Short mmCIF file of N, CA and C in Angstrom, two decimals:
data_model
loop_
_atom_site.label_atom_id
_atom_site.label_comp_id
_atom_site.label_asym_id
_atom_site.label_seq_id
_atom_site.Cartn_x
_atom_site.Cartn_y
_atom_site.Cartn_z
N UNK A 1 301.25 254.13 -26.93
CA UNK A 1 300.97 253.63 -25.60
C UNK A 1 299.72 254.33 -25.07
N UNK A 2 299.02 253.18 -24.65
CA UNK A 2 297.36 253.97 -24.04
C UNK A 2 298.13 254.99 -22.74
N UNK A 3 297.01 256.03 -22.55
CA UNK A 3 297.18 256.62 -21.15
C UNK A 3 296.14 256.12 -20.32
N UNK A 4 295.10 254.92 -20.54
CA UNK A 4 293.95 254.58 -19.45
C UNK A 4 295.18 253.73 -18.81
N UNK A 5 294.50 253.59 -17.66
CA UNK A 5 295.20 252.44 -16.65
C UNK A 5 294.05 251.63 -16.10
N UNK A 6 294.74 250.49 -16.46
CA UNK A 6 293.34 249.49 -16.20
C UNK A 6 292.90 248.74 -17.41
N UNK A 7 292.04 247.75 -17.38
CA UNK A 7 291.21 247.13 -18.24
C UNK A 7 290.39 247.94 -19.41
N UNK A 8 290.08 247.35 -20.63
CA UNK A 8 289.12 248.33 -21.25
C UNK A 8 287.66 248.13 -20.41
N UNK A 9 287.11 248.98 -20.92
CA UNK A 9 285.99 249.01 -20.20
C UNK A 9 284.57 247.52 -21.03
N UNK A 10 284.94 247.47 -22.18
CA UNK A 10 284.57 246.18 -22.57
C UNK A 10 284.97 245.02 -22.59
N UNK A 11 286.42 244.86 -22.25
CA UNK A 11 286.88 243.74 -21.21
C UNK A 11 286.26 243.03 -19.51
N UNK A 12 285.68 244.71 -19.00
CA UNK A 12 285.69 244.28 -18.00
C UNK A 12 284.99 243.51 -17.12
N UNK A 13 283.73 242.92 -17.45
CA UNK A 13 282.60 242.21 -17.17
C UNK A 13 282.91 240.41 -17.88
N UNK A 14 284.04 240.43 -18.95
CA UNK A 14 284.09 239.09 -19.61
C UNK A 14 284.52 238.21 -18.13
N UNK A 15 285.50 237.76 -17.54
CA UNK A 15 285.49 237.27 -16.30
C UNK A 15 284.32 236.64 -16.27
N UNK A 16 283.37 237.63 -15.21
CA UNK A 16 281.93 237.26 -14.71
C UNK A 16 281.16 236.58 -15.62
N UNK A 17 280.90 237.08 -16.71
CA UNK A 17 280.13 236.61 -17.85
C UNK A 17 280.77 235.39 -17.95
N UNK A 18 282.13 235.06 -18.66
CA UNK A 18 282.07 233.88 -18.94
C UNK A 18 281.89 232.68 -17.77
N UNK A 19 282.30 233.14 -16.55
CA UNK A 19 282.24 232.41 -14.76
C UNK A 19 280.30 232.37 -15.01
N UNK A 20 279.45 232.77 -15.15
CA UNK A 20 278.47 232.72 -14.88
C UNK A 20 277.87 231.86 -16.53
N UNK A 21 278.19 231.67 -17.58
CA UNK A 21 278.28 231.53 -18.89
C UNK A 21 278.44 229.49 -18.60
N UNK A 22 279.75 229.21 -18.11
CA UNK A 22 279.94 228.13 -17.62
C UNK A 22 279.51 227.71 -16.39
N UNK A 23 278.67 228.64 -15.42
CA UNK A 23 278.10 227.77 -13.83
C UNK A 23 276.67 227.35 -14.64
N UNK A 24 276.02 228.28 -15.26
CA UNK A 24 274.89 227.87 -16.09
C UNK A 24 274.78 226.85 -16.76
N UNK A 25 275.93 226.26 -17.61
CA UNK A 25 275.89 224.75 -18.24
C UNK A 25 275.94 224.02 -17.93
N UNK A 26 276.80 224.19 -16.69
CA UNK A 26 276.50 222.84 -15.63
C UNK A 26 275.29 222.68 -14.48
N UNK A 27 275.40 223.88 -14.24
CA UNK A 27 273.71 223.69 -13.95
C UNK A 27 272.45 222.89 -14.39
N UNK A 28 272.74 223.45 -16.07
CA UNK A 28 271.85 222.77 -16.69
C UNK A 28 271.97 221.13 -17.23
N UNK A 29 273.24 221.13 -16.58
CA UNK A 29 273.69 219.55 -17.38
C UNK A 29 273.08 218.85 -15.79
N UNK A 30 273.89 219.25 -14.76
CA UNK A 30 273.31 218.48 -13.91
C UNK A 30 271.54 218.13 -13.80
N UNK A 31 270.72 219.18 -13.87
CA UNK A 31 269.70 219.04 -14.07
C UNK A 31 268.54 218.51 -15.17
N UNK A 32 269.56 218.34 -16.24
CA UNK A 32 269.37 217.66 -17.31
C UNK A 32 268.93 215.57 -17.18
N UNK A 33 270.70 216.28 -16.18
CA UNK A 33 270.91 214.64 -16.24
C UNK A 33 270.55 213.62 -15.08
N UNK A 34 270.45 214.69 -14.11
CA UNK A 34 270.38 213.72 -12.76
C UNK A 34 269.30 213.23 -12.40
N UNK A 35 269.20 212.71 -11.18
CA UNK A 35 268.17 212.49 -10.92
C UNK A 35 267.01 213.08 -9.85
N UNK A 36 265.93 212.85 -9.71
CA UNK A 36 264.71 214.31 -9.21
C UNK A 36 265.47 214.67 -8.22
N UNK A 37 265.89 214.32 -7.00
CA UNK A 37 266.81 215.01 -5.96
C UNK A 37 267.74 215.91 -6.33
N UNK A 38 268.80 215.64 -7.45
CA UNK A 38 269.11 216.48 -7.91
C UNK A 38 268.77 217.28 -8.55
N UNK A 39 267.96 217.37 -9.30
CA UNK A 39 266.92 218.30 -10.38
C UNK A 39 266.38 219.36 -9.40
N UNK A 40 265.89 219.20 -7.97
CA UNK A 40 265.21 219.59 -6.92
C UNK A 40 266.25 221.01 -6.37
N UNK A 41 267.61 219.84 -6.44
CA UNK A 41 268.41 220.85 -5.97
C UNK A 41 269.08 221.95 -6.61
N UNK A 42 269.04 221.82 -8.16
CA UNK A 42 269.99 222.40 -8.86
C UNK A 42 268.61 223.63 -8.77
N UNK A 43 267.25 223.47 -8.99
CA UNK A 43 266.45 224.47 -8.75
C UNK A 43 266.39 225.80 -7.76
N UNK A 44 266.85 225.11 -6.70
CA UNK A 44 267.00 225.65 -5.29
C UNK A 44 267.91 226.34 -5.16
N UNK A 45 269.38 225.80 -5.48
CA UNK A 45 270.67 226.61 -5.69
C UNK A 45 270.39 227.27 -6.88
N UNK A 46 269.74 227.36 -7.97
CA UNK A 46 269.86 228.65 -8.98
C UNK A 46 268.68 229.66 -8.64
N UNK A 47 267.82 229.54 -7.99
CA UNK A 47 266.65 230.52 -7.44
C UNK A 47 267.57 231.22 -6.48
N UNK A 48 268.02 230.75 -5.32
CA UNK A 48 269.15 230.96 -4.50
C UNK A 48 270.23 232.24 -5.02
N UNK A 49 271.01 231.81 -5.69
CA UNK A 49 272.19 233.00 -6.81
C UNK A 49 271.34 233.80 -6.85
N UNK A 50 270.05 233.34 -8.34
CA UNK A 50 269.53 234.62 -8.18
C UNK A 50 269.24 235.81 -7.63
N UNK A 51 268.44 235.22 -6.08
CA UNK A 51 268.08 236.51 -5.39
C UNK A 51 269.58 236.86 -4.89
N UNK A 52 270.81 236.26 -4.80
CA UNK A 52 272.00 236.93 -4.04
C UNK A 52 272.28 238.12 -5.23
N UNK A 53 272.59 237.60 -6.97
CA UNK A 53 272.90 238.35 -7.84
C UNK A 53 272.24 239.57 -7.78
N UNK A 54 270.43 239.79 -7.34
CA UNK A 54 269.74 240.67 -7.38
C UNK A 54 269.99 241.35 -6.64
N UNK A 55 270.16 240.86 -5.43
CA UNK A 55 271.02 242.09 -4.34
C UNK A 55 272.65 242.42 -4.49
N UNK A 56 273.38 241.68 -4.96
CA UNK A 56 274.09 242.43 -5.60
C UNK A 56 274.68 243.17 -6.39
N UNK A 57 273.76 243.18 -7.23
CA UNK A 57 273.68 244.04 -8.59
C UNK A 57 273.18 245.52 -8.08
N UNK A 58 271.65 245.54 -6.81
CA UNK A 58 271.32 246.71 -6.53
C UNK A 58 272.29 247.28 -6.07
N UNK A 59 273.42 246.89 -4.97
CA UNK A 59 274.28 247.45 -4.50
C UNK A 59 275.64 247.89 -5.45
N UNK A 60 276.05 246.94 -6.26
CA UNK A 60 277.15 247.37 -6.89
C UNK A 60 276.83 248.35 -8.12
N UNK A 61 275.44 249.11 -8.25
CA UNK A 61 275.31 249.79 -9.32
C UNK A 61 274.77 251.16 -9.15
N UNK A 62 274.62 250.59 -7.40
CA UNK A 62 274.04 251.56 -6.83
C UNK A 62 272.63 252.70 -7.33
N UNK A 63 272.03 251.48 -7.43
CA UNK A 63 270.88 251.77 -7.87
C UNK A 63 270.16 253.11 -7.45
N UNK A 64 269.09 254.54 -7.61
CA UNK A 64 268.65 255.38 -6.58
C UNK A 64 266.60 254.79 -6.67
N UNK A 65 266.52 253.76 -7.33
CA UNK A 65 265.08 253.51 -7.40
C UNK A 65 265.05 252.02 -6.93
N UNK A 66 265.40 251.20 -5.85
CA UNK A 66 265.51 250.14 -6.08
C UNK A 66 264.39 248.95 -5.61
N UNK A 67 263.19 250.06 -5.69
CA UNK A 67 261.66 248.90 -5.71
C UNK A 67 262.13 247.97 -6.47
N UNK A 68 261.85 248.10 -7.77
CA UNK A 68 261.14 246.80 -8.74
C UNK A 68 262.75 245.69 -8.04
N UNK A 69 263.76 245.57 -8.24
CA UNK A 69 264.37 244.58 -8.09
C UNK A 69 264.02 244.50 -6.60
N UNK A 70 263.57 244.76 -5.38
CA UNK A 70 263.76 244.75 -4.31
C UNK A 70 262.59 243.98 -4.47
N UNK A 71 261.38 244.09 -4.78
CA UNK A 71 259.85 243.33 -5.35
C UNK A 71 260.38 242.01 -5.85
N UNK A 72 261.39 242.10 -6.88
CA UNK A 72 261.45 241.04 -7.68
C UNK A 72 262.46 240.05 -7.32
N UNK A 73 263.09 240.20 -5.64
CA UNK A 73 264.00 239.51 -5.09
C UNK A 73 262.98 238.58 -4.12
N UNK A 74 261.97 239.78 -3.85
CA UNK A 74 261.37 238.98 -2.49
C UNK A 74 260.25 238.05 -3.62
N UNK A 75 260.09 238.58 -4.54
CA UNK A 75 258.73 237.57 -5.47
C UNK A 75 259.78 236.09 -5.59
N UNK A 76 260.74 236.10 -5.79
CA UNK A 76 261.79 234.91 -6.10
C UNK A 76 262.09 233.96 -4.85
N UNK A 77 262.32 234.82 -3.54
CA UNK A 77 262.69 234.26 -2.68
C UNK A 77 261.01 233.43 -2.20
N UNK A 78 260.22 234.34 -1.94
CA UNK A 78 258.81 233.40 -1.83
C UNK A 78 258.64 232.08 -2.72
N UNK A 79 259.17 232.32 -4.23
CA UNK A 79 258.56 231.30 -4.72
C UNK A 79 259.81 230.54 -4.45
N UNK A 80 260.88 230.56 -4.27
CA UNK A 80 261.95 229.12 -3.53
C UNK A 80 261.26 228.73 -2.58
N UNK A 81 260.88 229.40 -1.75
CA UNK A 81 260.33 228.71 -0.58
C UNK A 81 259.39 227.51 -0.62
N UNK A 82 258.40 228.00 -1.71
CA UNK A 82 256.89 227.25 -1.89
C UNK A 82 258.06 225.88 -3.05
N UNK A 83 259.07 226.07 -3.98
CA UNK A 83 259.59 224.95 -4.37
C UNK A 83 260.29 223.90 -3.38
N UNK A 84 261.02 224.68 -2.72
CA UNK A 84 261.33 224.04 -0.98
C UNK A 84 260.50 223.06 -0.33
N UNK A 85 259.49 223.63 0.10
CA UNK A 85 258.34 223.00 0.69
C UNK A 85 257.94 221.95 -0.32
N UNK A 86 257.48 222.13 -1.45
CA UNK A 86 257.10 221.16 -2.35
C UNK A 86 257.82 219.68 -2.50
N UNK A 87 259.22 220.33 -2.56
CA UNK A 87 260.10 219.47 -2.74
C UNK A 87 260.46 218.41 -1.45
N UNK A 88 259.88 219.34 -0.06
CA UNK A 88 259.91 218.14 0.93
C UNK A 88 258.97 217.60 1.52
N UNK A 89 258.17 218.34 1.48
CA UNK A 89 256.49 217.52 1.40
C UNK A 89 256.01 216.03 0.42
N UNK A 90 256.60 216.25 -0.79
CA UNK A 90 257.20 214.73 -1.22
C UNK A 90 258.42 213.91 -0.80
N UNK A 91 259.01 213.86 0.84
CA UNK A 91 259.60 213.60 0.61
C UNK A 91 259.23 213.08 1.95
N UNK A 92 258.98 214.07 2.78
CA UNK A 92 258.47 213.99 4.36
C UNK A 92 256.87 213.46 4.41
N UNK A 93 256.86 212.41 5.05
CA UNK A 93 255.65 211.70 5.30
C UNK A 93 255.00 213.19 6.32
N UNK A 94 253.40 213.31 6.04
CA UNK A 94 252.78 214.32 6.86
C UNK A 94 253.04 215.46 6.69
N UNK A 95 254.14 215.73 5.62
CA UNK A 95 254.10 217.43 5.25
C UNK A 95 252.77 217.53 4.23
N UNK A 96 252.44 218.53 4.06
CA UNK A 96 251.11 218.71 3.09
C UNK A 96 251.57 220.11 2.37
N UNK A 97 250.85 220.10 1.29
CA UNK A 97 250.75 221.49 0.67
C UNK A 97 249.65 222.03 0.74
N UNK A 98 249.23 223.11 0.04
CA UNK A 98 248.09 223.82 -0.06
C UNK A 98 248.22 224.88 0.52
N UNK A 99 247.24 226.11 1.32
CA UNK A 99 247.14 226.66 2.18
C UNK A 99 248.19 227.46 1.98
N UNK A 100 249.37 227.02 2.84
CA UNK A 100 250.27 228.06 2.98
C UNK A 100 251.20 228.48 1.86
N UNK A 101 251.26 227.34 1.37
CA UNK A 101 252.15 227.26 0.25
C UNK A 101 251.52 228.21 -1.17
N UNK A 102 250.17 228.09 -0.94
CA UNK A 102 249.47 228.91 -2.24
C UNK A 102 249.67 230.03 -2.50
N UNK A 103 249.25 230.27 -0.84
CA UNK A 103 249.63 231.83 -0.36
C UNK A 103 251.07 232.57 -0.70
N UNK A 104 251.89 231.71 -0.47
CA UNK A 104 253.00 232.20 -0.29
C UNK A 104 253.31 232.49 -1.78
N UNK A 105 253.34 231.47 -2.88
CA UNK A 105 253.15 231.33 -4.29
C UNK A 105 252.18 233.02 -4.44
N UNK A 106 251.01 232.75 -4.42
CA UNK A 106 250.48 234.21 -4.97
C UNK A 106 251.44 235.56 -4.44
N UNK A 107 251.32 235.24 -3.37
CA UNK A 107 252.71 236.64 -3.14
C UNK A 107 253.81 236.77 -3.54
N UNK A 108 254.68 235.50 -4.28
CA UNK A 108 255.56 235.57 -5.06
C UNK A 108 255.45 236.33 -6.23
N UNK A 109 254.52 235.40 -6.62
CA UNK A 109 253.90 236.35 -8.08
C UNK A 109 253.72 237.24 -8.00
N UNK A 110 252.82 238.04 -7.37
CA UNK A 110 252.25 239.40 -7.44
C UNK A 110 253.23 239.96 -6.78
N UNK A 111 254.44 239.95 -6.39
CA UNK A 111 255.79 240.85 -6.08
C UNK A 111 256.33 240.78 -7.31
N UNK A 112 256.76 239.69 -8.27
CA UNK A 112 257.17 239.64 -9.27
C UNK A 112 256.23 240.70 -10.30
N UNK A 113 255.18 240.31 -10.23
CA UNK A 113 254.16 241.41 -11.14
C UNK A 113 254.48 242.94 -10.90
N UNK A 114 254.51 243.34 -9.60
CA UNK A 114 254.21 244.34 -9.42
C UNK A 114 256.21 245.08 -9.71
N UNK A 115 256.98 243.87 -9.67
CA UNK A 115 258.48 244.77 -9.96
C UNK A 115 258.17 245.31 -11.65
N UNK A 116 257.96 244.10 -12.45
CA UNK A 116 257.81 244.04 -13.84
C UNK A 116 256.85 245.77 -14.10
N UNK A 117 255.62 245.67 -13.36
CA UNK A 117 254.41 246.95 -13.64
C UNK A 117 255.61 248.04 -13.18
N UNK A 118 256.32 247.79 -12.08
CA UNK A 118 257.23 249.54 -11.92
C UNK A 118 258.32 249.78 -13.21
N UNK A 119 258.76 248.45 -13.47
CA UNK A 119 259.59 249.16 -14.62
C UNK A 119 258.88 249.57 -16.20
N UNK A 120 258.14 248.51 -16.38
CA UNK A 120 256.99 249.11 -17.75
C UNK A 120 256.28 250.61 -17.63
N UNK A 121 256.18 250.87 -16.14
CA UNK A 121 254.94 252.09 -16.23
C UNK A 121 256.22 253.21 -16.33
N UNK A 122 257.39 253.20 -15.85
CA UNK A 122 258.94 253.83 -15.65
C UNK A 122 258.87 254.28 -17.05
N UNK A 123 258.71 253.17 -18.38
CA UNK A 123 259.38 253.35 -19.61
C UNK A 123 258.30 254.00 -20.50
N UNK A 124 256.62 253.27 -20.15
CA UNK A 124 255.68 253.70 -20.79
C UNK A 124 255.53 254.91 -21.64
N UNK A 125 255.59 255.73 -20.75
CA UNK A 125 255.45 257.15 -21.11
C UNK A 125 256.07 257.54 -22.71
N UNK A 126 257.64 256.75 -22.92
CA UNK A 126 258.77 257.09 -23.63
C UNK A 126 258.65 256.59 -24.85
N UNK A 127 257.98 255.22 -24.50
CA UNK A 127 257.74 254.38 -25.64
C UNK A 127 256.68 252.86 -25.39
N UNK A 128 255.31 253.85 -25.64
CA UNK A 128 254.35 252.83 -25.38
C UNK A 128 253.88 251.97 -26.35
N UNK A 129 254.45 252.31 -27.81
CA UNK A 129 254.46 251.48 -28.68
C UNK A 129 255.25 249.95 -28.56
N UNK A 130 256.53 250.03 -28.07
CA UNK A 130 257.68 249.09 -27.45
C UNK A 130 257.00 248.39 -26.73
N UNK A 131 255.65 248.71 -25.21
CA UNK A 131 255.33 247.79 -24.61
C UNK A 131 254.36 247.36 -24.98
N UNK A 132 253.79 247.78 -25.89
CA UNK A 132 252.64 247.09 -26.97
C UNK A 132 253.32 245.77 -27.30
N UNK A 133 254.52 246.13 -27.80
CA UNK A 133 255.12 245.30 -29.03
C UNK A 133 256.17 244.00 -27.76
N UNK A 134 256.56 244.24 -26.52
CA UNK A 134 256.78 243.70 -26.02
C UNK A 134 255.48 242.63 -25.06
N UNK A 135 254.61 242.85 -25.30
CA UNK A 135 253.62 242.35 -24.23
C UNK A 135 253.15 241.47 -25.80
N UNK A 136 252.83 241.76 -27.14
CA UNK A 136 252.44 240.96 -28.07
C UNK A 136 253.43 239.58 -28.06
N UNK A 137 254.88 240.07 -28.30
CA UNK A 137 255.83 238.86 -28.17
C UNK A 137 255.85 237.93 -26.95
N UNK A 138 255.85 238.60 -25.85
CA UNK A 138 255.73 237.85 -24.54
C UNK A 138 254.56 236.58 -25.09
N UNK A 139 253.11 237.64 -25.13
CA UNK A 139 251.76 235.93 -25.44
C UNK A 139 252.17 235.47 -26.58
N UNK A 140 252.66 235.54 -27.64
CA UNK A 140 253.06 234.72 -28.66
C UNK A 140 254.24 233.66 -28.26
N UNK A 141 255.17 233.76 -27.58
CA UNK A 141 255.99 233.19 -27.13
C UNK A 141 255.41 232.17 -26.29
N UNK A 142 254.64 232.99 -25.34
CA UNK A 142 254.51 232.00 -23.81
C UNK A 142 252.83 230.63 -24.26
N UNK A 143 252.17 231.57 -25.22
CA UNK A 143 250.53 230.65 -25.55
C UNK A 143 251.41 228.93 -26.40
N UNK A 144 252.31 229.30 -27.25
CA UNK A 144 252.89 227.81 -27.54
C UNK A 144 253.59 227.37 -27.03
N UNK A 145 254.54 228.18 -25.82
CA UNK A 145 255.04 226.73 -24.78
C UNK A 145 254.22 226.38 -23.63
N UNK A 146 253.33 227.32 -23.27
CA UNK A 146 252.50 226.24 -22.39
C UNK A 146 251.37 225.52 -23.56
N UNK A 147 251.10 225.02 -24.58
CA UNK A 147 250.65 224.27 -25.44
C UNK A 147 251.16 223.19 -25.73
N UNK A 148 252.50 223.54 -25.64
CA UNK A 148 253.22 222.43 -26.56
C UNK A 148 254.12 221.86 -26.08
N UNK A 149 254.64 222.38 -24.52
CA UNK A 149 255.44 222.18 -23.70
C UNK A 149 255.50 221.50 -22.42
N UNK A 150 254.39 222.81 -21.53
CA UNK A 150 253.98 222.64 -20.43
C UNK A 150 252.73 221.96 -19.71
N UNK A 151 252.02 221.72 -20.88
CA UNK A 151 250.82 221.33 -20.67
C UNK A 151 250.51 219.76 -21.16
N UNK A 152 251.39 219.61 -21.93
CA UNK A 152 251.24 217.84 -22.27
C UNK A 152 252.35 217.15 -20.64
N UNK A 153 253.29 217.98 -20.22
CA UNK A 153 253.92 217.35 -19.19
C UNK A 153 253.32 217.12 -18.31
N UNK A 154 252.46 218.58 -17.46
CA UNK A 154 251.65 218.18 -16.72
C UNK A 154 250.67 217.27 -16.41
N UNK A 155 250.17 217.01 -18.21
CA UNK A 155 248.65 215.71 -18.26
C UNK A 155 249.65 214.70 -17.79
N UNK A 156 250.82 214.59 -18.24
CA UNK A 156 251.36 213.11 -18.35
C UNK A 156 251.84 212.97 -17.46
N UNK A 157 251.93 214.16 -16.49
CA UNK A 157 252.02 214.03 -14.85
C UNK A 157 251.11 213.01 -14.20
N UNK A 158 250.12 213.33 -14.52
CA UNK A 158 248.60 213.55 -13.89
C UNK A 158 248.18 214.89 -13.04
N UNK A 159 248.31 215.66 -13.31
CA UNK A 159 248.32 217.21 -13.03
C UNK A 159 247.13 217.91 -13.72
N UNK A 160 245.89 218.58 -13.31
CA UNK A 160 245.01 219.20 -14.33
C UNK A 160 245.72 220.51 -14.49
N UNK A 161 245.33 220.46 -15.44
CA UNK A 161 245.70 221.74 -16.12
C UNK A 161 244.38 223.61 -16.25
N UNK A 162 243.93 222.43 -15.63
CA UNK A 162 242.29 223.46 -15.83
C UNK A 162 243.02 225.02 -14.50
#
């Protein structure tokens, strides 16, 4: 007979995992399948989780450094916004984009950038070979899906790509 009381400790996250394992497939099914309103929305509600998961993860782990996710909640929440807007500016006669929306977009990003730069420069030191070798995989990965992916959708948008 064990003397722990309680769950194993590698039991204890299956729950969540698999609850989050299955909200994800349907996520992706709805957005798979529906139509742009829905596609619009399933975007919105999973950007949404996200930044809630991000703040709750800082809190339940009790983080003592909690820039980069605190960067990388508000880089997320900016860029819902600018998908928000997008999404009703096609929808609402006289909404427009540009301008604010760009803005808001570059500050997404560059909060997102700058969480990503606190945790790389964090690890650098330890193993700068790793972010060699992680920043090689990243452009190998990302140069053929915007090639082969992202960039024929957009032409066939009518979207430049330039």
């Amino acid at each position: 007979m064990s003397s722990r009381a309680g769950p194993s400790r590698a039991l204890a996250g299956r729950p969540a995992t698999v609850t989050l394992g299955v909200a994800s497939a349907l996520v992706l099914a709805a957005y798979l399948a529906g139509p742009a309103p829905l596609r619009a929305a399933m975007l919105l509600v999973s950007s949404t989780v996200a930044i809630l998961a991000l703040g709750a993860g800082v809190r339940l782990n009790r983080l003592t450094d909690r820039r980069p996710w605190t960067l990388a909640a508000v880089g997320l929440a900016l860029l819902t916004v600018v998908n928000a807007w997008w999404y009703l500016s096609d929808r609402v006669s006289g909404w427009s984009t540009g301008g604010l929306t760009d803005l808001l977009q570059i500050a997404g990003y560059l909060a997102m950038l700058s969480a990503i730069l606190l945790v790389v420069v964090r690890h650098a030191p330890h193993d700068g070979g790793g972010v060699i070798d992680a920043a090689v995989v990243g452009v190998a990965v990302a140069a053929p899906l915007w090639e082969f992916v992202m960039r024929p959708r957009l032409l066939a948008a009518g979207h430049s790509t330039v």
